CSV table of C-alpha atoms in Angstrom, one decimal:
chain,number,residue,atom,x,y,z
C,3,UNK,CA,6.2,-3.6,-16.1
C,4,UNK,CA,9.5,-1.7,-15.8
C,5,UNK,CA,13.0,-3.6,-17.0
C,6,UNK,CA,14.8,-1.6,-14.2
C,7,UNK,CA,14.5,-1.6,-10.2
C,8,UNK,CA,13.3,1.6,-9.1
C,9,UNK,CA,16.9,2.6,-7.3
C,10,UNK,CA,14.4,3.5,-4.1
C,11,UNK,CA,14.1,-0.5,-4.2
C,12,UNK,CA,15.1,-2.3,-0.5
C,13,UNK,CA,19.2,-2.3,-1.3
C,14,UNK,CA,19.0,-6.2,-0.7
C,15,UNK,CA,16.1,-7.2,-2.7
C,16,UNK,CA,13.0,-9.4,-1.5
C,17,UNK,CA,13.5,-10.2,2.2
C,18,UNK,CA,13.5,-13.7,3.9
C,19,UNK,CA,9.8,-13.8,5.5
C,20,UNK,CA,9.5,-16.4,8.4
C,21,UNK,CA,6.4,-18.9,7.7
C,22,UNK,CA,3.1,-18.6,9.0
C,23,UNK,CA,1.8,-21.5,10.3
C,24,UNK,CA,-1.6,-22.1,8.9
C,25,UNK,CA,-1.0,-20.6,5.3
C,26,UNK,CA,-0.2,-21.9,2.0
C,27,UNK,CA,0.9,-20.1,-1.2
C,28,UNK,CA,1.4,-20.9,-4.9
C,29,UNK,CA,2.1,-19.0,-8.1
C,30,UNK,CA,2.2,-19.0,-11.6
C,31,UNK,CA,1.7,-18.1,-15.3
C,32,UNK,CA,-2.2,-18.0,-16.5
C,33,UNK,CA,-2.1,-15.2,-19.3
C,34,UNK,CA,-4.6,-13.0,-17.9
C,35,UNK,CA,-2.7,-10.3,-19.7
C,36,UNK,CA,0.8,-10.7,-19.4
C,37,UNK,CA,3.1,-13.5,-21.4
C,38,UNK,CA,6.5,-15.2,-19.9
C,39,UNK,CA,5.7,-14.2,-16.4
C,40,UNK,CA,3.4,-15.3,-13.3
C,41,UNK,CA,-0.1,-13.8,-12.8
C,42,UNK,CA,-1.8,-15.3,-10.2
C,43,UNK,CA,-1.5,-16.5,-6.8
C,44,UNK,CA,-3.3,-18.6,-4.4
C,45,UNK,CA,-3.0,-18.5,-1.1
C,46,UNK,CA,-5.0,-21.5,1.3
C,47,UNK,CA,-5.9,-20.4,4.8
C,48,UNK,CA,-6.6,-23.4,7.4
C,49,UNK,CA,-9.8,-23.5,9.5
C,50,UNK,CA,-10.0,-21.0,12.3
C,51,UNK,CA,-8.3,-18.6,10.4
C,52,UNK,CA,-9.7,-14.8,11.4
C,53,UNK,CA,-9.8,-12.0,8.2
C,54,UNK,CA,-9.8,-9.2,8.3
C,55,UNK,CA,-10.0,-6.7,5.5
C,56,UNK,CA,-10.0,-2.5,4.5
C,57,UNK,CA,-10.4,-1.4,1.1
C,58,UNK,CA,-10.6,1.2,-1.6
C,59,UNK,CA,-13.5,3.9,-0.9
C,60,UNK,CA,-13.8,4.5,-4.3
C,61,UNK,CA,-17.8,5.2,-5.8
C,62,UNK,CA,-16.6,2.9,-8.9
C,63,UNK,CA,-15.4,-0.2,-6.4
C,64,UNK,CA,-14.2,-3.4,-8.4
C,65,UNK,CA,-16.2,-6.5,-8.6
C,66,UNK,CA,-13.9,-8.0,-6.4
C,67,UNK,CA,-13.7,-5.4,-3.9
C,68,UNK,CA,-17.3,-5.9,-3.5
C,69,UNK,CA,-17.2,-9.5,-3.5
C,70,UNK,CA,-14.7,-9.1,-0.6
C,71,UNK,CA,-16.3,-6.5,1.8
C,72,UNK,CA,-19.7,-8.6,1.5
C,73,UNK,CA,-17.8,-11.7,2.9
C,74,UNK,CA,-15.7,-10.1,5.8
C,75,UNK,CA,-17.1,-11.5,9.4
C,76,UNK,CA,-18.4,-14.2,8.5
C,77,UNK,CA,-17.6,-18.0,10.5
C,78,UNK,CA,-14.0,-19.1,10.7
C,79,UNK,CA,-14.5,-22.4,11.7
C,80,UNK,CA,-13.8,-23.6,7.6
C,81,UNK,CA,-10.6,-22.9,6.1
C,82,UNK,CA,-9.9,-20.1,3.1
C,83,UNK,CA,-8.5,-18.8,0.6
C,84,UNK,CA,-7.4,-15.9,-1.5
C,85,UNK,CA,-6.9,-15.6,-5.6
C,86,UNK,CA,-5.3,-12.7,-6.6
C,87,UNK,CA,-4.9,-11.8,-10.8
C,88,UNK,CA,-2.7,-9.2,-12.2
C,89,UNK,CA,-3.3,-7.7,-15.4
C,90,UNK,CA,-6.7,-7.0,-15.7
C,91,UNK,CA,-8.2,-4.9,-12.6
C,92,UNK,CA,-12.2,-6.6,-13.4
C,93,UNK,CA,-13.3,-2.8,-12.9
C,94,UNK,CA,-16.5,-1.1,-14.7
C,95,UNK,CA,-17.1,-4.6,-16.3
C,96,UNK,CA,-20.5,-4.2,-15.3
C,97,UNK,CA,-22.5,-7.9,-14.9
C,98,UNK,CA,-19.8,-9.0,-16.6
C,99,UNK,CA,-17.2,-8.6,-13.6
C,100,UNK,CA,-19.5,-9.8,-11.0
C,101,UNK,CA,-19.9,-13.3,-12.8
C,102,UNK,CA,-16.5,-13.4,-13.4
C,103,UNK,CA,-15.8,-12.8,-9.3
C,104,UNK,CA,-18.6,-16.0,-8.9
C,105,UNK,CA,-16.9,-18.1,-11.6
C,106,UNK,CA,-13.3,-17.8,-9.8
C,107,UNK,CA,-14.6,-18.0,-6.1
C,108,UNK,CA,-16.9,-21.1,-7.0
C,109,UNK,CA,-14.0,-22.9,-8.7
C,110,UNK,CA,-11.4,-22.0,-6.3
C,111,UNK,CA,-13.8,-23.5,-3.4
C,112,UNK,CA,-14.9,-26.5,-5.3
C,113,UNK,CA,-11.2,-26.9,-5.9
C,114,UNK,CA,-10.3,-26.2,-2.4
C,115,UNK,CA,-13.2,-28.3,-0.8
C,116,UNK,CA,-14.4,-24.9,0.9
C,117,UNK,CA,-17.1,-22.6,1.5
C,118,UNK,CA,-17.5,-19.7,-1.3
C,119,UNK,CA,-17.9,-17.4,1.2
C,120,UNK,CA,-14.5,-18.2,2.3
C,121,UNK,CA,-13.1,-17.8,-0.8
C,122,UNK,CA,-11.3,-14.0,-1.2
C,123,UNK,CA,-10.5,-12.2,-4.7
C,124,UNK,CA,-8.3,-9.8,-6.0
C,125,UNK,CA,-7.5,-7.9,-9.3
C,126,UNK,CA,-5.1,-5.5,-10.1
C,127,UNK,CA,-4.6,-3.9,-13.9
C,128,UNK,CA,-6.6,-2.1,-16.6
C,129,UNK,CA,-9.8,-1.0,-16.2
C,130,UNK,CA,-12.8,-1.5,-18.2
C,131,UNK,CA,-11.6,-5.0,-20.3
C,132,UNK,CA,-13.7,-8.0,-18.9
C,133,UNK,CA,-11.9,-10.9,-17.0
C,134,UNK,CA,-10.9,-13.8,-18.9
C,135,UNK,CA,-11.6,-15.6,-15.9
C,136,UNK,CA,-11.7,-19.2,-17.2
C,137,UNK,CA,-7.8,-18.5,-17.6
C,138,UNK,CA,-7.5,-18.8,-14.3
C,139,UNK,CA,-9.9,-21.8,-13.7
C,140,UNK,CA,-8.1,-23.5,-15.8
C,141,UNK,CA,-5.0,-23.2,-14.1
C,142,UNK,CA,-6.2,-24.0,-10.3
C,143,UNK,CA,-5.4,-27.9,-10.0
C,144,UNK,CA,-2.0,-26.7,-10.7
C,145,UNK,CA,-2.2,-24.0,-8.3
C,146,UNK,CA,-3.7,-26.5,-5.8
C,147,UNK,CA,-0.8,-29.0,-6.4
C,148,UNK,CA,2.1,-26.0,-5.8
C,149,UNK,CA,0.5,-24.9,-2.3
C,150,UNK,CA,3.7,-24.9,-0.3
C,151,UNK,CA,4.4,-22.5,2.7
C,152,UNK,CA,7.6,-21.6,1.2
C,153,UNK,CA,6.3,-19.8,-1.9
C,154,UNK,CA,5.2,-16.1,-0.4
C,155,UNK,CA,8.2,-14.4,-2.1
C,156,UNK,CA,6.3,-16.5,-5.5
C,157,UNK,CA,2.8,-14.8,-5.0
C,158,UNK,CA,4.4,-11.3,-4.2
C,159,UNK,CA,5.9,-11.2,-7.9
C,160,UNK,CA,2.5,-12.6,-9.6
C,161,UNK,CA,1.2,-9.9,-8.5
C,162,UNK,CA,2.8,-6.9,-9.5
C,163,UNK,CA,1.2,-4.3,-12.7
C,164,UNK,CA,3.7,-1.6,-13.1
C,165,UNK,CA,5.6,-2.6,-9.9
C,166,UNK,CA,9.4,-2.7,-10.6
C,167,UNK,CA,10.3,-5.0,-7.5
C,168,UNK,CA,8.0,-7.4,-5.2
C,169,UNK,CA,7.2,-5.6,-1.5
C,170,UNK,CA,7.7,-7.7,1.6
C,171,UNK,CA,8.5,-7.5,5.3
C,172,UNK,CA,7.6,-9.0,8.3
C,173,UNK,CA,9.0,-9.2,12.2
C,174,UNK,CA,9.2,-11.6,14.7
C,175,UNK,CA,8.9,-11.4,18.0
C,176,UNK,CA,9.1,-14.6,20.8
C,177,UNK,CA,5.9,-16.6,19.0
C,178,UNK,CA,4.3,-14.2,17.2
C,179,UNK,CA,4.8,-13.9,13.6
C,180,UNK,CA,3.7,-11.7,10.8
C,181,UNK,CA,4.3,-11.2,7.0
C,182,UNK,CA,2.8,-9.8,4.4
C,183,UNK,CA,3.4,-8.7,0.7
C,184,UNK,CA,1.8,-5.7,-1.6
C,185,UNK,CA,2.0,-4.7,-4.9
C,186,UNK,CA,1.9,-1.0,-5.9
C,187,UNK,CA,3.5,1.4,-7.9
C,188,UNK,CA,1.0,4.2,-9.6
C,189,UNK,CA,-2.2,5.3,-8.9
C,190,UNK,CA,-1.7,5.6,-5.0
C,191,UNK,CA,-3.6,8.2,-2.9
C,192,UNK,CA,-5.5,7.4,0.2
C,193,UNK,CA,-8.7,6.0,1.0
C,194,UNK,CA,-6.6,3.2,1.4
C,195,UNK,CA,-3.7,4.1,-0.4
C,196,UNK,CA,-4.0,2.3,-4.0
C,197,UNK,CA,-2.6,-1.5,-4.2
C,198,UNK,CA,-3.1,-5.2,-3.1
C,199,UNK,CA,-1.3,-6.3,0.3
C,200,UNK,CA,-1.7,-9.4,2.1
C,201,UNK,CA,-0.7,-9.9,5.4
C,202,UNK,CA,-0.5,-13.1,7.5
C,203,UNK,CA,-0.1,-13.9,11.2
C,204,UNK,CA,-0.1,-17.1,13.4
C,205,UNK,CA,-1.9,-15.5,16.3
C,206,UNK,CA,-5.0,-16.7,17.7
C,207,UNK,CA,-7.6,-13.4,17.6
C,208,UNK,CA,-10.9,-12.5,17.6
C,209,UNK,CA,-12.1,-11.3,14.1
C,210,UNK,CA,-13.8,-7.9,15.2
C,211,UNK,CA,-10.6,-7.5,16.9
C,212,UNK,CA,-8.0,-7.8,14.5
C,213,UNK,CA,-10.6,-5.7,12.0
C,214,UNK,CA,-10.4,-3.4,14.7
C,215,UNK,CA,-6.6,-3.3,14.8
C,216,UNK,CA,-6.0,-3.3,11.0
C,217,UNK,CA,-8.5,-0.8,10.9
C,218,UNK,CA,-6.6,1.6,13.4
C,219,UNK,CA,-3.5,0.9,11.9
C,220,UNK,CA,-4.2,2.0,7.8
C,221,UNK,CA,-5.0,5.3,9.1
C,222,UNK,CA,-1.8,5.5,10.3
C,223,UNK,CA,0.2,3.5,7.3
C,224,UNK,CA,-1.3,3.5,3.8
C,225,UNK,CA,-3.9,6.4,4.3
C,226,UNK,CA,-0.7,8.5,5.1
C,227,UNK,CA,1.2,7.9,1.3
C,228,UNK,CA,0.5,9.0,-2.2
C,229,UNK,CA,2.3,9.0,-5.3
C,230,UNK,CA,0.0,10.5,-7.4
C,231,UNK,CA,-3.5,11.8,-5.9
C,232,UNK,CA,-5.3,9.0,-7.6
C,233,UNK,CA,-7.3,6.4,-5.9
C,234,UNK,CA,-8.0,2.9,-7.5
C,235,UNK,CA,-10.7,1.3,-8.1
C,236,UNK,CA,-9.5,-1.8,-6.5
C,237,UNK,CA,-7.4,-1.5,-3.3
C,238,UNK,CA,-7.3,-4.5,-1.0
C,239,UNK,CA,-6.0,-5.0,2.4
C,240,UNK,CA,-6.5,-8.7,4.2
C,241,UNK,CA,-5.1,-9.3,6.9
C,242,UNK,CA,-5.6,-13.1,8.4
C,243,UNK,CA,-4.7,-14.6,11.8
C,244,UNK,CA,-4.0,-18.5,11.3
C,245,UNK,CA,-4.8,-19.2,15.5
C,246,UNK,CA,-1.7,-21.2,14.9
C,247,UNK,CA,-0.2,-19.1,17.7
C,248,UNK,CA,-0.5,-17.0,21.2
C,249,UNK,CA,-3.9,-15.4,21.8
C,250,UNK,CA,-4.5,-12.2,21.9
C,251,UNK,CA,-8.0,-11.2,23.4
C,252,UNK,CA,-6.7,-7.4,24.5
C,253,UNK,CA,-5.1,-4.8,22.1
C,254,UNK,CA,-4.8,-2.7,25.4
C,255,UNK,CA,-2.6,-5.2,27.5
C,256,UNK,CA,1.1,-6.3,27.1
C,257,UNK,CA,1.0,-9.0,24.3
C,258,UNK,CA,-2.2,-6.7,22.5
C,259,UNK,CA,0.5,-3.5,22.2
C,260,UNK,CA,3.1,-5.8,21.0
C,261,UNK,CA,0.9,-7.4,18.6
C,262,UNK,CA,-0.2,-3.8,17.4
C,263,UNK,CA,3.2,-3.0,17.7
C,264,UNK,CA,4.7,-5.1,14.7
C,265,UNK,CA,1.6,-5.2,13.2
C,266,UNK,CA,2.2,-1.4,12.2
C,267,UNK,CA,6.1,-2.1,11.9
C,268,UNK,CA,4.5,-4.3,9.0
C,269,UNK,CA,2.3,-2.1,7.7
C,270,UNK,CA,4.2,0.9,7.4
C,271,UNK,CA,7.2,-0.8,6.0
C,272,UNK,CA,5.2,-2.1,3.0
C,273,UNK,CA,3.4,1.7,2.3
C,274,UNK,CA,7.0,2.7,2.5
C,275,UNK,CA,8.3,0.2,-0.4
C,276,UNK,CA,4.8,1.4,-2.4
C,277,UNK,CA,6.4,5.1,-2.5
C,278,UNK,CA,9.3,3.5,-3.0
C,279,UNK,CA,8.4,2.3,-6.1
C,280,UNK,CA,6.5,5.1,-7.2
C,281,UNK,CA,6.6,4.9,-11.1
C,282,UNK,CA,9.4,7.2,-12.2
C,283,UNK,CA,10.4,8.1,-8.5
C,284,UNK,CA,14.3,8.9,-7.9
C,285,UNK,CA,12.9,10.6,-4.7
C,286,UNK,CA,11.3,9.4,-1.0
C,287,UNK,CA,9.8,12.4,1.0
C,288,UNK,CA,8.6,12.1,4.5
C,289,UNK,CA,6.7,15.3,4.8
C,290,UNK,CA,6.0,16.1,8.7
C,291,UNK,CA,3.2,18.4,9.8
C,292,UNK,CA,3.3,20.3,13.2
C,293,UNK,CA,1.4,23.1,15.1
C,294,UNK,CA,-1.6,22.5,13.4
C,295,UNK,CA,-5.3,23.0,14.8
C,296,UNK,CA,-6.1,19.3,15.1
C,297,UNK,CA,-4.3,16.1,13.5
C,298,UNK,CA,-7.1,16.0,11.0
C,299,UNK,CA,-5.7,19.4,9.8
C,300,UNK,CA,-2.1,18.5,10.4
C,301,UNK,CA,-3.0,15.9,7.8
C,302,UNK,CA,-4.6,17.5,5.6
C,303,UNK,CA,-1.9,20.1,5.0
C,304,UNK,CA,0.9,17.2,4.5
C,305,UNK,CA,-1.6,15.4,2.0
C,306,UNK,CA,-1.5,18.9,0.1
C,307,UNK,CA,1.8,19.5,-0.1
C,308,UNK,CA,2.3,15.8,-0.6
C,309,UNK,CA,-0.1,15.9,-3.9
C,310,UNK,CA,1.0,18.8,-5.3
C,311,UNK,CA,2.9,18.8,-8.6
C,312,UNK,CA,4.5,21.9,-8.7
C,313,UNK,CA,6.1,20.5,-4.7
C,314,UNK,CA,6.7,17.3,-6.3
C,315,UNK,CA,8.3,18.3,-9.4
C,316,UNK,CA,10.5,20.6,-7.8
C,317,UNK,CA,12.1,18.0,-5.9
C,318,UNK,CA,12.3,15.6,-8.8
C,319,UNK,CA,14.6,19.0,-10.6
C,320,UNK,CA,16.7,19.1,-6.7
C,321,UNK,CA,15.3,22.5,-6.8
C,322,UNK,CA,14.5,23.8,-2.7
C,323,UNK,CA,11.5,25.8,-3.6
C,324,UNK,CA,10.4,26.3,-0.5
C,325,UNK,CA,7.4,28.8,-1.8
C,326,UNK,CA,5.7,25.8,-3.3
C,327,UNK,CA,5.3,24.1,0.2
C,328,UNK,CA,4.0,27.8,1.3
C,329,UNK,CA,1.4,27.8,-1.8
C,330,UNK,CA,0.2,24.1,-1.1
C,331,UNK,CA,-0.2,25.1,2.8
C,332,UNK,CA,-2.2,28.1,2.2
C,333,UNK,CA,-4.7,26.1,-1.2
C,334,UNK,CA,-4.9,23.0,1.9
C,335,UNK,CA,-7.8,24.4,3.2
C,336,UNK,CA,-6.5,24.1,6.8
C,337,UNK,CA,-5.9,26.7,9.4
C,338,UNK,CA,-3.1,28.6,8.7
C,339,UNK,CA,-1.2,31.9,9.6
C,340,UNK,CA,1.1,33.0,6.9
C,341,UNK,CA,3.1,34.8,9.9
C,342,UNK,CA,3.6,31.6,12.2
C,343,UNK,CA,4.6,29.4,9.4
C,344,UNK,CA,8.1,27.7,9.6
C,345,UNK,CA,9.6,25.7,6.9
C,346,UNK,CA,12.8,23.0,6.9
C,347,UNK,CA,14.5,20.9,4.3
C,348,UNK,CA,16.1,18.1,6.4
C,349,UNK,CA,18.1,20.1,9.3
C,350,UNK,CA,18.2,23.3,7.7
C,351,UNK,CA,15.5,26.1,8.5
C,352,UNK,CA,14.3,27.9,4.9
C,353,UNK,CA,11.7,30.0,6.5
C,354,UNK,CA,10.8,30.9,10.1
C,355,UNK,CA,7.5,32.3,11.1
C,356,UNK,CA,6.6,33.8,8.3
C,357,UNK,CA,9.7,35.2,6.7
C,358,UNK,CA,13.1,33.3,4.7
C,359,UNK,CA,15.7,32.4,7.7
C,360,UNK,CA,18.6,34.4,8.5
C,361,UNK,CA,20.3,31.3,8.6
C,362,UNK,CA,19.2,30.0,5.1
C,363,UNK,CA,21.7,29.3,2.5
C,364,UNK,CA,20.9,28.7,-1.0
C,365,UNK,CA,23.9,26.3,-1.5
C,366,UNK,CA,23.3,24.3,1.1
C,367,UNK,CA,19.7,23.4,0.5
C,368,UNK,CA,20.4,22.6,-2.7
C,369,UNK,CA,23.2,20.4,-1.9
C,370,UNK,CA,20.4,18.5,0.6
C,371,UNK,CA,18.0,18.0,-2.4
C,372,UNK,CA,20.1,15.9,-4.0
C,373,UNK,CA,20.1,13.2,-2.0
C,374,UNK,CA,17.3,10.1,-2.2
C,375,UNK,CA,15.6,10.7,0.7
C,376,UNK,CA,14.3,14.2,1.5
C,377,UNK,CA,12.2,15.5,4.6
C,378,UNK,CA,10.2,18.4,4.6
C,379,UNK,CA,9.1,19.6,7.6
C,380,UNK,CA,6.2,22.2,8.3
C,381,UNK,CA,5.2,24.3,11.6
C,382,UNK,CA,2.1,25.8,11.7
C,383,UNK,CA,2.4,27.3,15.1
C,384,UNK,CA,-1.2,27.6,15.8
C,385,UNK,CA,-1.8,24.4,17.9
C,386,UNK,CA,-0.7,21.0,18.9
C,387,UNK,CA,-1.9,19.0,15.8
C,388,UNK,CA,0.7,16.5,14.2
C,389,UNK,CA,0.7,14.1,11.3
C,390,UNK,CA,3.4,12.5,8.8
C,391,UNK,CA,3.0,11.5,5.3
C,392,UNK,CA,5.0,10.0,2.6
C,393,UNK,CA,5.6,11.1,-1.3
C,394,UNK,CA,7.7,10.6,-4.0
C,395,UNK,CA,8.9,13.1,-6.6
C,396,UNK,CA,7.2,13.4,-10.0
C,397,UNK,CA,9.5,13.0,-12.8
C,398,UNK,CA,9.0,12.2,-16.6
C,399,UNK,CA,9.4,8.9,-16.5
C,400,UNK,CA,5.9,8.9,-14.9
C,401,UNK,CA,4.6,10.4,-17.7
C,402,UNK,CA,5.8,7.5,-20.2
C,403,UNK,CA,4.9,4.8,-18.1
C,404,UNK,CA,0.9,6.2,-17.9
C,405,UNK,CA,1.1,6.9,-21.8
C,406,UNK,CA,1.1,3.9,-22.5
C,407,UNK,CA,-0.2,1.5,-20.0
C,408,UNK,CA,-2.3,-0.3,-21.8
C,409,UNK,CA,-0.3,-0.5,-25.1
């Protein structure tokens, strides 16, 4: 991990998350991989709690990952749980990982007097290194004697890799609650967006419905951010409704559009903090897409210039090279029309339909980049497609963090 705060942190560090009836959480050091420092959490669910869950697409899917989408939908009449290890991400570890994902979940339910199919894992770290699993085992009594609903801001540091600061946020409104924590830093890029995040909520829900809602919601939050283009092997999204709470059987009625409502106030605030952190990032870009063919298109266009280096890298050097966005437009793939296409850095137009502004001034533009947050926007002005996505710059402190990751 990094010995600085990336200075994109939240200016007033971890924030004060209300407590979700229903949910435990504990914390501590195992020495999975890391020394002087906590790397697991446990988190204990109560009976009637409804999960929900959306996770990496990846073709190389962690052990875990697996373990995880095989056990979504099941009865929520028993309680639950959720370990979580940082350090080693139990990735292409072959038989090897899949025990290891058994040997955990078993122990934690023995532990927890619960059903193993009730019993969630995640791992987050290097690839490829088998699990030293009974390190965690052997730390779960203690775990299991921490539990406290007080400790969340405790399990959002254990699980951090690169991460220079612990993501949280959460909002409140009349009896609802929700909070969550993530972890995440590098290797972020859609299909969902690369890290861990746990989310927790007192309502009382249906668990088709709240997949349905947390479904809706990533394609608006975390499959709309990239740092750098790369999708892990091990994303994780759970999101579980204690039934603590109000009911919501509607997502269409007043309390359902509420409940949505902070639910993606949630979830985008967290993918936020993961750009925010992006390793070696001095830079947060909102890039917005208009006047594309379809949203699909508008999307893939902001995903383009979003991933693109040269775009990227030019903003990490304050440099508005606008004819970078205009290359990573036209290699998108998208409908385009070199002659409708407008271009703005913050408020100032760079190029209008086509051709460099009238208005444009060097100085100006420049004097924009410097600041930490920078939107781009895009027109296509071919239709009434729309879609915003979020970046970081690319800078070389990137480069030394992912030299030498594992060393």
């Amino acid at each position: 991990m990094s010995d600085s705060v990336s200075p994109l942190a939240p200016k007033g560090g971890f924030p004060s998350l209300p407590v979700i009836d229903g949910v435990e959480f504990a914390a501590l050091e195992a020495g999975v991989r890391y020394s002087g420092r906590p790397d697991v959490m446990l988190a204990r669910l109560i009976p009637g709690t409804a999960i929900a869950g959306v996770f990496t697409r990846s073709s190389t899917r962690a052990a875990p990952v697996l373990d995880c989408e095989a056990k979504l939908g099941g009865a929520s009449d028993a309680g639950a749980a959720i370990i979580v290890n940082a350090g080693n991400a139990n990735a292409f570890t072959g038989r090897n990982g899949i025990e290891a994902v058994a040997a955990v979940t078993s122990a934690v339910a023995t532990e927890l007097s619960l059903p193993e199919s009730r019993v969630f894992s995640s791992s987050t770290g290097v690839i490829g290194e088998p699990l030293k699993h009974d390190r965690i085992t052997a730390k779960l009594s203690e775990l299991h004697a921490q539990l406290s609903p007080h400790s969340a801001e405790a399990a959002a540091h254990a699980i951090k890799t690169t991460d220079t600061f612990a993501k949280g946020a959460s909002t409140t409104r009349g009896n609802v609650n929700i909070a969550g924590f993530a972890k995440g830093s590098g290797m972020i890029a859609p299909d969902m967006a690369t890290m861990l995040v746990y989310i927790f909520t007192d309502v009382k829900i249906d668990q088709s419905l709240l997949q349905t809602a947390l479904s809706r919601l990533t394609d608006q939050t975390f499959n709309c951010i990239t740092v750098d283009s790369d999708t892990s092997t091990s994303d994780a999204l759970l999101l579980a409704a204690t039934g603590t709470g109000d009911e919501i059987t509607s997502l269409d009625d007043e309390a359902g559009r509420a409940f949505v409502e902070d639910l993606h106030s949630v979830m985008l605030d967290l993918s936020h903090q993961v750009v925010r952190d992006g390793e070696g990032a001095t830079k947060f870009i909102e890039i917005a897409v208009t006047g594309a063919a379809t949203d699909k298109e508008a999307h893939t266009i902001g995903m383009a210039i979003a991933n693109s280096p040269l775009v990227k890298t030019a903003i990490a050097g304050e440099d508005p090279n606008w004819g970078r966005v205009v290359m990573a437009v036209g290699k998108s793939g998208a409908q385009a029309d070199r002659d409708l296409l407008s271009i703005s850095f913050g408020p100032f137009l760079i190029a209008d339909k086509g051709w460099v502004s009238p208005e444009y001034s060097e100085d100006e533009a420049a004097a924009y980049m410097k600041g930490e947050d920078i939107v781009i926007s895009v027109d296509l002005g071919i239709g009434a497609g729309a879609a915003t996505v979020w970046t970081c710059d690319l800078t070389h402190r990137y480069i030394e963090i992912n030299a030498d990751y594992r060393s």
